[in-house]
Amino acid sequence: MIDANANTFPDLVELDALRLTVIVDNEVDFMTSVPKALGLTTQAQRLFTDKRNLDKEKSKGLTAEQAGSEARDTDSKDGAIRTIAFDFGDVCCGAHGLSILVTGIKGDIEHRMLFDTGPQPANFLENAKRLEIEFEKIEVIVLSHWHVDHSGGMMAAVDKIREARHGLSPVVVDLHPDRPDQRGVCLTKPGDGPPELAEYVAWGKDPSFEGLEKAGAKVAKNVLAHTICEGFFGVSGVIPRRTSYETGIPNHARWSDDNKTWSLEPEIMDERYVVARVKSKGIVVLTGCSHAGVTNVCQDAKMAFQQPQLHQYPDRQENNNELFFVVGGFHLAGGSVETRIKETVRDMQEINPLFMAPGHCSGWRAKAALEQAMPGRVISLGVGSDFFIAPEDSSSA
């Protein structure tokens, strides 16, 4: 079926590999097992094998080559011992927000973009330091939507990238032009008449266009679907609302500086998702919070690659148009949206993504329900996770 409202990405490049490095997420989980197809290396695993962490006092009988290798020698009476000094202070910390570094690889070409920046600078910068993020290679920052738990670290990210790039082209910050003065939630319960006191919680202001430009970024305002980084990644426009049950966030509100008043804004229409397409794997979708509904997000992304009548995709493989991995916030935590879990699970079974990593605002109830209905497909997102998605004959970079 052709849908004229669907987002399309006619010039999206098919990648040889895709790497997702989670800089900010609510959860810290480096223990839960993950299918090999997702090529996961946790930050803790890297700390286990990093030769810099060799404990010399507890290691013996090692040659220089053995000490520097990633092989682990078992203890024996006369054998060599290699002991890693693991410091929990080196592990990334969780925070209520999301930030994922996305690296696309095709041949000998790489492009990197940053999807959201978490709620505040300190957490973003510290985790980025612990993950040894190469800021000089980040070309674009994409903000999924105007909420501070996704934009709070943006000014710090722009500053860090500007310093690291040493006069190279400025980082592009890809934004929806409808920036609110401020957003928050209404705490007042609805009643028969107007409340005596309407209570709101304000979340603070997002970075301004002017502030980002002053910090050295090139601001790109986009309403429609488009690609970035030479077609490596697609950024959606408005996410069509098709389901009957995904009706936004009922108590979400928007502040107006001009009118000095709050107004309810259940539909966050500025939210966008990001897609990439990997050879022999399929479509990877990154969603910030899925305020439009994760079903709507996935339906739209899937439809974008099943409408050849609208656009020509000359390199498309017919078996490479399904959803391989859906990553990010599913926004199914909280009393007003947990009622949608049953319908969401039903429809996600129909959409049939191979794997899902519901993080940030997804909530444990939704994760448990999805795992029960689709066993083995639900992955912990987990701050510090590094997913390397590539054909089976490719090796991790």
mmCIF file of C-alpha atoms in Angstrom:
data_model
loop_
_atom_site.group_PDB
_atom_site.id
_atom_site.type_symbol
_atom_site.label_atom_id
_atom_site.label_comp_id
_atom_site.label_asym_id
_atom_site.label_seq_id
_atom_site.Cartn_x
_atom_site.Cartn_y
_atom_site.Cartn_z
ATOM 1 C CA MET A 1 0.000 0.000 0.000
ATOM 2 C CA ILE A 2 1.305 3.443 -0.884
ATOM 3 C CA ASP A 3 0.999 6.097 1.816
ATOM 4 C CA ALA A 4 1.708 9.634 0.649
ATOM 5 C CA ASN A 5 2.327 10.708 4.268
ATOM 6 C CA ALA A 6 5.090 8.181 4.862
ATOM 7 C CA ASN A 7 8.672 9.345 5.241
ATOM 8 C CA THR A 8 10.976 8.212 2.449
ATOM 9 C CA PHE A 9 14.754 8.105 2.085
ATOM 10 C CA PRO A 10 15.451 7.562 -1.625
ATOM 11 C CA ASP A 11 19.172 8.329 -1.434
ATOM 12 C CA LEU A 12 19.965 6.309 1.686
ATOM 13 C CA VAL A 13 23.197 4.371 1.217
ATOM 14 C CA GLU A 14 23.463 0.670 2.031
ATOM 15 C CA LEU A 15 26.220 0.362 4.634
ATOM 16 C CA ASP A 16 28.738 -2.414 5.086
ATOM 17 C CA ALA A 17 28.552 -2.018 8.864
ATOM 18 C CA LEU A 18 27.015 0.132 11.570
ATOM 19 C CA ARG A 19 28.318 0.814 15.068
ATOM 20 C CA LEU A 20 26.125 2.139 17.902
ATOM 21 C CA THR A 21 27.924 3.343 21.026
ATOM 22 C CA VAL A 22 25.608 4.211 23.922
ATOM 23 C CA ILE A 23 26.957 7.269 25.754
ATOM 24 C CA VAL A 24 23.870 8.034 27.865
ATOM 25 C CA ASP A 25 20.999 5.781 28.907
ATOM 26 C CA ASN A 26 19.028 5.238 32.092
ATOM 27 C CA GLU A 27 20.364 1.737 32.624
ATOM 28 C CA VAL A 28 23.761 0.238 33.449
ATOM 29 C CA ASP A 29 23.818 -3.408 32.394
ATOM 30 C CA PHE A 30 26.999 -5.123 31.232
ATOM 31 C CA MET A 31 26.013 -8.617 32.359
ATOM 32 C CA THR A 32 22.907 -9.704 30.434
ATOM 33 C CA SER A 33 23.643 -11.963 27.453
ATOM 34 C CA VAL A 34 23.022 -10.620 23.934
ATOM 35 C CA PRO A 35 22.678 -12.475 20.587
ATOM 36 C CA LYS A 36 25.934 -12.621 18.625
ATOM 37 C CA ALA A 37 24.267 -11.036 15.590
ATOM 38 C CA LEU A 38 24.372 -7.655 17.368
ATOM 39 C CA GLY A 39 28.144 -7.747 17.873
ATOM 40 C CA LEU A 40 27.933 -6.326 21.384
ATOM 41 C CA THR A 41 31.011 -5.365 23.354
ATOM 42 C CA THR A 42 30.250 -3.786 26.710
ATOM 43 C CA GLN A 43 32.476 -1.197 28.307
ATOM 44 C CA ALA A 44 33.199 -3.649 31.107
ATOM 45 C CA GLN A 45 34.442 -6.235 28.599
ATOM 46 C CA ARG A 46 36.882 -3.700 27.218
ATOM 47 C CA LEU A 47 38.089 -2.935 30.733
ATOM 48 C CA PHE A 48 38.555 -6.669 31.371
ATOM 49 C CA THR A 49 40.896 -7.004 28.393
ATOM 50 C CA ASP A 50 42.628 -3.625 28.299
ATOM 51 C CA LYS A 51 46.376 -4.200 28.707
ATOM 52 C CA ARG A 52 46.623 -0.880 30.555
ATOM 53 C CA ASN A 53 44.712 -2.495 33.417
ATOM 54 C CA LEU A 54 47.237 -5.260 33.999
ATOM 55 C CA ASP A 55 47.840 -5.715 37.738
ATOM 56 C CA LYS A 56 51.592 -6.343 37.808
ATOM 57 C CA GLU A 57 51.670 -7.367 41.463
ATOM 58 C CA LYS A 58 49.182 -10.180 40.835
ATOM 59 C CA SER A 59 50.584 -11.226 37.441
ATOM 60 C CA LYS A 60 53.661 -13.385 36.980
ATOM 61 C CA GLY A 61 55.561 -15.370 34.419
ATOM 62 C CA LEU A 62 54.348 -13.274 31.472
ATOM 63 C CA THR A 63 56.366 -12.274 28.461
ATOM 64 C CA ALA A 64 55.896 -8.722 27.193
ATOM 65 C CA GLU A 65 53.858 -10.142 24.331
ATOM 66 C CA GLN A 66 51.613 -12.091 26.687
ATOM 67 C CA ALA A 67 51.126 -9.113 28.963
ATOM 68 C CA GLY A 68 49.970 -6.996 26.050
ATOM 69 C CA SER A 69 47.692 -9.603 24.501
ATOM 70 C CA GLU A 70 44.000 -10.055 25.120
ATOM 71 C CA ALA A 71 44.440 -13.749 25.870
ATOM 72 C CA ARG A 72 43.776 -14.746 29.477
ATOM 73 C CA ASP A 73 46.203 -17.192 30.989
ATOM 74 C CA THR A 74 44.808 -19.639 33.511
ATOM 75 C CA ASP A 75 46.433 -20.040 36.892
ATOM 76 C CA SER A 76 48.547 -23.113 37.516
ATOM 77 C CA LYS A 77 51.464 -24.045 39.744
ATOM 78 C CA ASP A 78 54.140 -23.189 37.235
ATOM 79 C CA GLY A 79 52.108 -21.365 34.595
ATOM 80 C CA ALA A 80 51.732 -17.675 33.861
ATOM 81 C CA ILE A 81 49.121 -15.577 35.595
ATOM 82 C CA ARG A 82 47.515 -12.510 34.083
ATOM 83 C CA THR A 83 45.370 -10.416 36.422
ATOM 84 C CA ILE A 84 43.275 -7.430 35.366
ATOM 85 C CA ALA A 85 42.773 -4.586 37.823
ATOM 86 C CA PHE A 86 39.096 -3.732 37.329
ATOM 87 C CA ASP A 87 37.973 -0.406 38.780
ATOM 88 C CA PHE A 88 34.229 0.153 39.014
ATOM 89 C CA GLY A 89 34.989 3.861 39.015
ATOM 90 C CA ASP A 90 35.802 3.521 35.311
ATOM 91 C CA VAL A 91 32.321 2.244 34.400
ATOM 92 C CA CYS A 92 29.888 4.638 32.732
ATOM 93 C CA CYS A 93 27.041 6.020 34.845
ATOM 94 C CA GLY A 94 23.367 5.977 33.930
ATOM 95 C CA ALA A 95 21.187 9.085 33.702
ATOM 96 C CA HIS A 96 17.608 9.818 32.654
ATOM 97 C CA GLY A 97 18.238 10.555 28.993
ATOM 98 C CA LEU A 98 19.690 9.218 25.783
ATOM 99 C CA SER A 99 22.781 9.736 23.627
ATOM 100 C CA ILE A 100 24.111 7.329 21.010
ATOM 101 C CA LEU A 101 27.154 7.754 18.789
ATOM 102 C CA VAL A 102 26.393 6.264 15.357
ATOM 103 C CA THR A 103 29.212 5.221 13.003
ATOM 104 C CA GLY A 104 28.427 4.182 9.434
ATOM 105 C CA ILE A 105 31.005 2.236 7.416
ATOM 106 C CA LYS A 106 31.068 1.633 3.663
ATOM 107 C CA GLY A 107 34.304 0.417 2.157
ATOM 108 C CA ASP A 108 37.067 2.594 3.567
ATOM 109 C CA ILE A 109 34.712 5.518 4.282
ATOM 110 C CA GLU A 110 33.287 6.264 7.736
ATOM 111 C CA HIS A 111 30.789 8.879 8.855
ATOM 112 C CA ARG A 112 29.822 9.606 12.457
ATOM 113 C CA MET A 113 26.813 11.345 13.894
ATOM 114 C CA LEU A 114 25.612 11.877 17.444
ATOM 115 C CA PHE A 115 21.975 11.072 18.200
ATOM 116 C CA ASP A 116 20.920 13.218 21.194
ATOM 117 C CA THR A 117 23.194 14.331 24.024
ATOM 118 C CA GLY A 118 21.602 13.297 27.313
ATOM 119 C CA PRO A 119 20.187 15.499 30.103
ATOM 120 C CA GLN A 120 23.241 17.468 31.255
ATOM 121 C CA PRO A 121 26.899 18.105 30.415
ATOM 122 C CA ALA A 122 28.615 16.352 33.334
ATOM 123 C CA ASN A 123 27.207 12.883 32.657
ATOM 124 C CA PHE A 124 27.659 13.169 28.882
ATOM 125 C CA LEU A 125 31.259 14.381 29.093
ATOM 126 C CA GLU A 126 32.346 11.909 31.761
ATOM 127 C CA ASN A 127 30.852 8.909 29.959
ATOM 128 C CA ALA A 128 32.320 10.103 26.651
ATOM 129 C CA LYS A 129 35.724 10.332 28.335
ATOM 130 C CA ARG A 130 35.430 6.818 29.768
ATOM 131 C CA LEU A 131 34.397 5.504 26.340
ATOM 132 C CA GLU A 132 37.260 7.400 24.652
ATOM 133 C CA ILE A 133 34.916 9.059 22.154
ATOM 134 C CA GLU A 134 36.807 10.666 19.240
ATOM 135 C CA PHE A 135 35.002 13.994 19.076
ATOM 136 C CA GLU A 136 36.987 15.186 16.069
ATOM 137 C CA LYS A 137 35.237 12.571 13.923
ATOM 138 C CA ILE A 138 31.676 13.628 14.759
ATOM 139 C CA GLU A 139 30.206 15.499 11.786
ATOM 140 C CA VAL A 140 26.532 15.914 12.737
ATOM 141 C CA ILE A 141 24.440 16.052 15.901
ATOM 142 C CA VAL A 142 20.795 15.062 15.395
ATOM 143 C CA LEU A 143 18.316 16.079 18.084
ATOM 144 C CA SER A 144 15.373 13.696 18.135
ATOM 145 C CA HIS A 145 13.070 16.269 19.755
ATOM 146 C CA TRP A 146 13.082 19.334 21.975
ATOM 147 C CA HIS A 147 13.255 17.842 25.473
ATOM 148 C CA VAL A 148 16.046 18.640 27.897
ATOM 149 C CA ASP A 149 16.806 14.993 28.715
ATOM 150 C CA HIS A 150 17.914 14.739 25.073
ATOM 151 C CA SER A 151 19.373 18.210 24.517
ATOM 152 C CA GLY A 152 20.899 19.051 27.908
ATOM 153 C CA GLY A 153 24.422 17.982 26.936
ATOM 154 C CA MET A 154 24.349 19.571 23.498
ATOM 155 C CA MET A 155 26.259 22.776 24.219
ATOM 156 C CA ALA A 156 29.006 20.756 25.905
ATOM 157 C CA ALA A 157 29.105 18.383 22.934
ATOM 158 C CA VAL A 158 29.387 21.264 20.459
ATOM 159 C CA ASP A 159 32.198 22.850 22.498
ATOM 160 C CA LYS A 160 34.091 19.565 22.689
ATOM 161 C CA ILE A 161 33.694 18.837 18.978
ATOM 162 C CA ARG A 162 34.777 22.363 18.004
ATOM 163 C CA GLU A 163 37.931 22.043 20.079
ATOM 164 C CA ALA A 164 38.706 18.590 18.710
ATOM 165 C CA ARG A 165 38.187 19.432 15.027
ATOM 166 C CA HIS A 166 40.826 22.212 15.072
ATOM 167 C CA GLY A 167 39.408 24.433 12.349
ATOM 168 C CA LEU A 168 37.843 21.691 10.223
ATOM 169 C CA SER A 169 34.280 22.148 9.019
ATOM 170 C CA PRO A 170 31.964 22.952 11.953
ATOM 171 C CA VAL A 171 29.709 20.279 13.365
ATOM 172 C CA VAL A 172 26.193 20.450 11.898
ATOM 173 C CA VAL A 173 23.360 20.405 14.438
ATOM 174 C CA ASP A 174 20.230 19.017 12.774
ATOM 175 C CA LEU A 175 17.111 20.366 14.475
ATOM 176 C CA HIS A 176 13.384 20.691 14.009
ATOM 177 C CA PRO A 177 12.679 24.436 13.646
ATOM 178 C CA ASP A 178 9.753 24.452 16.100
ATOM 179 C CA ARG A 179 11.764 25.078 19.255
ATOM 180 C CA PRO A 180 9.500 25.588 22.309
ATOM 181 C CA ASP A 181 10.212 28.275 24.875
ATOM 182 C CA GLN A 182 10.026 25.529 27.485
ATOM 183 C CA ARG A 183 8.267 22.249 28.117
ATOM 184 C CA GLY A 184 7.024 20.339 31.132
ATOM 185 C CA VAL A 185 4.102 18.422 32.590
ATOM 186 C CA CYS A 186 0.841 19.333 34.268
ATOM 187 C CA LEU A 187 0.400 17.777 37.716
ATOM 188 C CA THR A 188 -3.178 18.985 38.257
ATOM 189 C CA LYS A 189 -5.699 16.161 38.091
ATOM 190 C CA PRO A 190 -8.699 16.826 35.818
ATOM 191 C CA GLY A 191 -11.977 17.465 37.601
ATOM 192 C CA ASP A 192 -15.492 18.769 36.991
ATOM 193 C CA GLY A 193 -14.401 22.388 37.055
ATOM 194 C CA PRO A 194 -11.237 24.486 36.814
ATOM 195 C CA PRO A 195 -8.744 23.773 39.618
ATOM 196 C CA GLU A 196 -8.051 26.394 42.243
ATOM 197 C CA LEU A 197 -4.352 25.932 41.580
ATOM 198 C CA ALA A 198 -2.921 24.550 38.345
ATOM 199 C CA GLU A 199 0.456 22.957 39.012
ATOM 200 C CA TYR A 200 3.128 22.445 36.369
ATOM 201 C CA VAL A 201 6.680 21.143 36.382
ATOM 202 C CA ALA A 202 9.042 23.017 34.043
ATOM 203 C CA TRP A 203 11.980 21.045 32.666
ATOM 204 C CA GLY A 204 14.242 23.933 31.736
ATOM 205 C CA LYS A 205 15.177 25.456 28.394
ATOM 206 C CA ASP A 206 16.711 23.681 25.438
ATOM 207 C CA PRO A 207 19.753 25.218 23.718
ATOM 208 C CA SER A 208 18.876 28.114 21.434
ATOM 209 C CA PHE A 209 19.684 28.366 17.731
ATOM 210 C CA GLU A 210 21.725 31.488 18.416
ATOM 211 C CA GLY A 211 23.616 29.891 21.293
ATOM 212 C CA LEU A 212 24.577 26.878 19.191
ATOM 213 C CA GLU A 213 25.825 29.063 16.347
ATOM 214 C CA LYS A 214 27.811 31.212 18.767
ATOM 215 C CA ALA A 215 29.403 28.041 20.153
ATOM 216 C CA GLY A 216 30.631 27.188 16.667
ATOM 217 C CA ALA A 217 27.934 24.876 15.286
ATOM 218 C CA LYS A 218 26.222 25.123 11.931
ATOM 219 C CA VAL A 219 22.486 24.925 12.607
ATOM 220 C CA ALA A 220 20.394 23.044 10.034
ATOM 221 C CA LYS A 221 16.621 23.285 10.495
ATOM 222 C CA ASN A 222 14.668 20.469 8.866
ATOM 223 C CA VAL A 223 10.964 19.641 8.835
ATOM 224 C CA LEU A 224 10.996 17.019 6.068
ATOM 225 C CA ALA A 225 12.718 13.648 5.815
ATOM 226 C CA HIS A 226 16.300 13.900 4.566
ATOM 227 C CA THR A 227 19.659 12.153 4.638
ATOM 228 C CA ILE A 228 22.922 13.286 6.207
ATOM 229 C CA CYS A 229 26.596 12.310 5.998
ATOM 230 C CA GLU A 230 26.552 11.595 2.261
ATOM 231 C CA GLY A 231 23.420 9.499 2.558
ATOM 232 C CA PHE A 232 24.711 7.216 5.331
ATOM 233 C CA PHE A 233 21.840 8.085 7.702
ATOM 234 C CA GLY A 234 18.219 9.152 7.232
ATOM 235 C CA VAL A 235 16.399 11.601 9.490
ATOM 236 C CA SER A 236 12.611 11.490 9.371
ATOM 237 C CA GLY A 237 10.169 14.334 9.133
ATOM 238 C CA VAL A 238 6.885 14.300 11.058
ATOM 239 C CA ILE A 239 5.996 10.798 12.211
ATOM 240 C CA PRO A 240 2.499 9.936 10.905
ATOM 241 C CA ARG A 241 0.030 8.993 13.631
ATOM 242 C CA ARG A 242 -1.829 5.920 12.369
ATOM 243 C CA THR A 243 -2.694 3.834 15.440
ATOM 244 C CA SER A 244 -5.781 4.541 17.524
ATOM 245 C CA TYR A 245 -4.151 4.013 20.923
ATOM 246 C CA GLU A 246 -0.891 6.011 20.610
ATOM 247 C CA THR A 247 -2.358 9.397 21.448
ATOM 248 C CA GLY A 248 0.624 11.283 22.790
ATOM 249 C CA ILE A 249 1.411 12.200 26.399
ATOM 250 C CA PRO A 250 -1.803 13.437 28.079
ATOM 251 C CA ASN A 251 -0.219 15.730 30.689
ATOM 252 C CA HIS A 252 2.571 17.117 28.490
ATOM 253 C CA ALA A 253 2.584 20.934 28.393
ATOM 254 C CA ARG A 254 4.298 23.827 26.636
ATOM 255 C CA TRP A 255 5.163 27.237 28.065
ATOM 256 C CA SER A 256 4.855 30.437 26.032
ATOM 257 C CA ASP A 257 7.146 33.352 26.921
ATOM 258 C CA ASP A 258 4.886 35.734 25.008
ATOM 259 C CA ASN A 259 1.625 34.713 26.685
ATOM 260 C CA LYS A 260 3.155 33.795 30.037
ATOM 261 C CA THR A 261 1.021 30.698 30.200
ATOM 262 C CA TRP A 262 1.078 26.930 29.862
ATOM 263 C CA SER A 263 -0.968 24.980 27.326
ATOM 264 C CA LEU A 264 -1.419 21.243 27.018
ATOM 265 C CA GLU A 265 0.574 19.694 24.171
ATOM 266 C CA PRO A 266 -0.020 15.931 24.160
ATOM 267 C CA GLU A 267 1.462 15.413 20.693
ATOM 268 C CA ILE A 268 5.143 16.263 20.411
ATOM 269 C CA MET A 269 5.104 16.833 16.658
ATOM 270 C CA ASP A 270 8.772 17.861 16.343
ATOM 271 C CA GLU A 271 10.076 14.377 17.155
ATOM 272 C CA ARG A 272 12.059 12.564 14.430
ATOM 273 C CA TYR A 273 13.658 9.152 14.178
ATOM 274 C CA VAL A 274 16.885 8.094 12.429
ATOM 275 C CA VAL A 275 17.358 5.128 10.082
ATOM 276 C CA ALA A 276 20.334 3.303 8.589
ATOM 277 C CA ARG A 277 20.396 0.319 6.255
ATOM 278 C CA VAL A 278 23.040 -2.394 6.658
ATOM 279 C CA LYS A 279 24.016 -4.925 4.019
ATOM 280 C CA SER A 280 22.597 -8.421 4.640
ATOM 281 C CA LYS A 281 20.962 -7.227 7.873
ATOM 282 C CA GLY A 282 18.244 -4.692 7.135
ATOM 283 C CA ILE A 283 16.964 -1.488 8.686
ATOM 284 C CA VAL A 284 18.171 -0.080 12.007
ATOM 285 C CA VAL A 285 15.872 2.500 13.636
ATOM 286 C CA LEU A 286 16.896 4.926 16.376
ATOM 287 C CA THR A 287 14.032 6.542 18.246
ATOM 288 C CA GLY A 288 14.512 9.145 20.964
ATOM 289 C CA CYS A 289 11.324 8.762 22.997
ATOM 290 C CA SER A 290 8.634 7.519 20.579
ATOM 291 C CA HIS A 291 6.158 10.145 21.755
ATOM 292 C CA ALA A 292 4.329 9.435 18.495
ATOM 293 C CA GLY A 293 4.208 5.805 19.590
ATOM 294 C CA VAL A 294 6.856 3.186 18.886
ATOM 295 C CA THR A 295 4.365 1.324 16.696
ATOM 296 C CA ASN A 296 3.861 4.437 14.572
ATOM 297 C CA VAL A 297 7.638 4.903 14.358
ATOM 298 C CA CYS A 298 8.252 1.332 13.243
ATOM 299 C CA GLN A 299 5.331 1.231 10.838
ATOM 300 C CA ASP A 300 6.565 4.396 9.159
ATOM 301 C CA ALA A 301 10.172 3.216 8.947
ATOM 302 C CA LYS A 302 9.091 -0.127 7.525
ATOM 303 C CA MET A 303 6.768 1.522 5.016
ATOM 304 C CA ALA A 304 9.592 3.779 3.812
ATOM 305 C CA PHE A 305 11.397 0.733 2.431
ATOM 306 C CA GLN A 306 8.381 -1.055 1.005
ATOM 307 C CA GLN A 307 7.158 1.610 -1.397
ATOM 308 C CA PRO A 308 9.206 1.253 -4.582
ATOM 309 C CA GLN A 309 6.422 2.981 -6.497
ATOM 310 C CA LEU A 310 7.274 6.257 -4.774
ATOM 311 C CA HIS A 311 11.053 6.191 -5.253
ATOM 312 C CA GLN A 312 13.638 4.019 -6.927
ATOM 313 C CA TYR A 313 16.244 2.288 -4.787
ATOM 314 C CA PRO A 314 18.561 0.756 -7.418
ATOM 315 C CA ASP A 315 20.824 -1.095 -4.963
ATOM 316 C CA ARG A 316 18.057 -2.454 -2.766
ATOM 317 C CA GLN A 317 18.045 -6.138 -1.984
ATOM 318 C CA GLU A 318 14.534 -7.446 -1.586
ATOM 319 C CA ASN A 319 15.503 -9.391 1.537
ATOM 320 C CA ASN A 320 17.114 -6.352 3.124
ATOM 321 C CA ASN A 321 14.091 -4.137 3.750
ATOM 322 C CA GLU A 322 12.872 -5.515 7.078
ATOM 323 C CA LEU A 323 13.516 -3.997 10.502
ATOM 324 C CA PHE A 324 16.637 -5.559 11.982
ATOM 325 C CA PHE A 325 17.109 -3.499 15.162
ATOM 326 C CA VAL A 326 14.918 -0.866 16.887
ATOM 327 C CA VAL A 327 16.855 1.138 19.478
ATOM 328 C CA GLY A 328 15.936 3.882 21.952
ATOM 329 C CA GLY A 329 13.058 5.132 24.070
ATOM 330 C CA PHE A 330 9.683 3.427 23.600
ATOM 331 C CA HIS A 331 7.950 5.710 26.159
ATOM 332 C CA LEU A 332 5.796 3.065 27.787
ATOM 333 C CA ALA A 333 6.626 3.945 31.403
ATOM 334 C CA GLY A 334 4.074 5.841 33.493
ATOM 335 C CA GLY A 335 0.430 5.336 34.349
ATOM 336 C CA SER A 336 -0.899 7.324 31.400
ATOM 337 C CA VAL A 337 0.921 5.198 28.784
ATOM 338 C CA GLU A 338 1.356 1.766 30.374
ATOM 339 C CA THR A 339 -2.225 1.020 29.285
ATOM 340 C CA ARG A 340 -0.837 0.886 25.718
ATOM 341 C CA ILE A 341 1.619 -1.929 26.363
ATOM 342 C CA LYS A 342 -0.766 -4.736 25.360
ATOM 343 C CA GLU A 343 -1.631 -3.142 22.004
ATOM 344 C CA THR A 344 2.003 -2.182 21.402
ATOM 345 C CA VAL A 345 3.188 -5.745 21.969
ATOM 346 C CA ARG A 346 0.497 -7.063 19.636
ATOM 347 C CA ASP A 347 1.483 -4.672 16.853
ATOM 348 C CA MET A 348 5.222 -5.119 17.340
ATOM 349 C CA GLN A 349 4.683 -8.834 16.813
ATOM 350 C CA GLU A 350 3.060 -7.951 13.486
ATOM 351 C CA ILE A 351 5.817 -5.491 12.528
ATOM 352 C CA ASN A 352 8.295 -8.205 13.514
ATOM 353 C CA PRO A 353 11.652 -6.465 14.127
ATOM 354 C CA LEU A 354 14.393 -9.040 14.605
ATOM 355 C CA PHE A 355 15.781 -7.279 17.692
ATOM 356 C CA MET A 356 14.731 -4.415 19.989
ATOM 357 C CA ALA A 357 16.662 -2.451 22.599
ATOM 358 C CA PRO A 358 14.026 -0.484 24.527
ATOM 359 C CA GLY A 359 15.914 1.967 26.718
ATOM 360 C CA HIS A 360 15.561 5.319 28.439
ATOM 361 C CA CYS A 361 11.797 5.889 28.957
ATOM 362 C CA SER A 362 10.593 2.412 27.950
ATOM 363 C CA GLY A 363 10.024 1.025 31.452
ATOM 364 C CA TRP A 364 10.502 -2.489 32.808
ATOM 365 C CA ARG A 365 6.864 -3.484 32.292
ATOM 366 C CA ALA A 366 7.067 -2.906 28.541
ATOM 367 C CA LYS A 367 10.435 -4.667 28.309
ATOM 368 C CA ALA A 368 9.084 -7.680 30.201
ATOM 369 C CA ALA A 369 5.931 -7.849 28.067
ATOM 370 C CA LEU A 370 7.891 -7.620 24.811
ATOM 371 C CA GLU A 371 10.371 -10.277 25.936
ATOM 372 C CA GLN A 372 7.566 -12.607 26.972
ATOM 373 C CA ALA A 373 5.812 -12.203 23.622
ATOM 374 C CA MET A 374 8.991 -12.199 21.501
ATOM 375 C CA PRO A 375 11.558 -14.206 23.490
ATOM 376 C CA GLY A 376 15.205 -13.585 22.702
ATOM 377 C CA ARG A 377 14.571 -10.401 20.762
ATOM 378 C CA VAL A 378 14.675 -7.819 23.574
ATOM 379 C CA ILE A 379 18.129 -6.461 24.371
ATOM 380 C CA SER A 380 19.308 -4.290 27.237
ATOM 381 C CA LEU A 381 20.447 -0.958 25.786
ATOM 382 C CA GLY A 382 22.748 -0.147 28.679
ATOM 383 C CA VAL A 383 25.112 2.810 28.835
ATOM 384 C CA GLY A 384 28.554 1.865 27.538
ATOM 385 C CA SER A 385 27.210 -0.763 25.137
ATOM 386 C CA ASP A 386 28.898 -0.924 21.744
ATOM 387 C CA PHE A 387 26.927 -2.751 19.031
ATOM 388 C CA PHE A 388 28.682 -3.643 15.765
ATOM 389 C CA ILE A 389 26.176 -4.677 13.109
ATOM 390 C CA ALA A 390 27.685 -6.249 10.017
ATOM 391 C CA PRO A 391 27.437 -9.319 7.791
ATOM 392 C CA GLU A 392 28.661 -12.456 9.528
ATOM 393 C CA ASP A 393 31.900 -12.509 7.545
ATOM 394 C CA SER A 394 32.881 -9.016 8.736
ATOM 395 C CA SER A 395 35.135 -8.478 11.734
ATOM 396 C CA SER A 396 34.740 -5.797 14.389
ATOM 397 C CA ALA A 397 36.804 -2.663 13.805
#
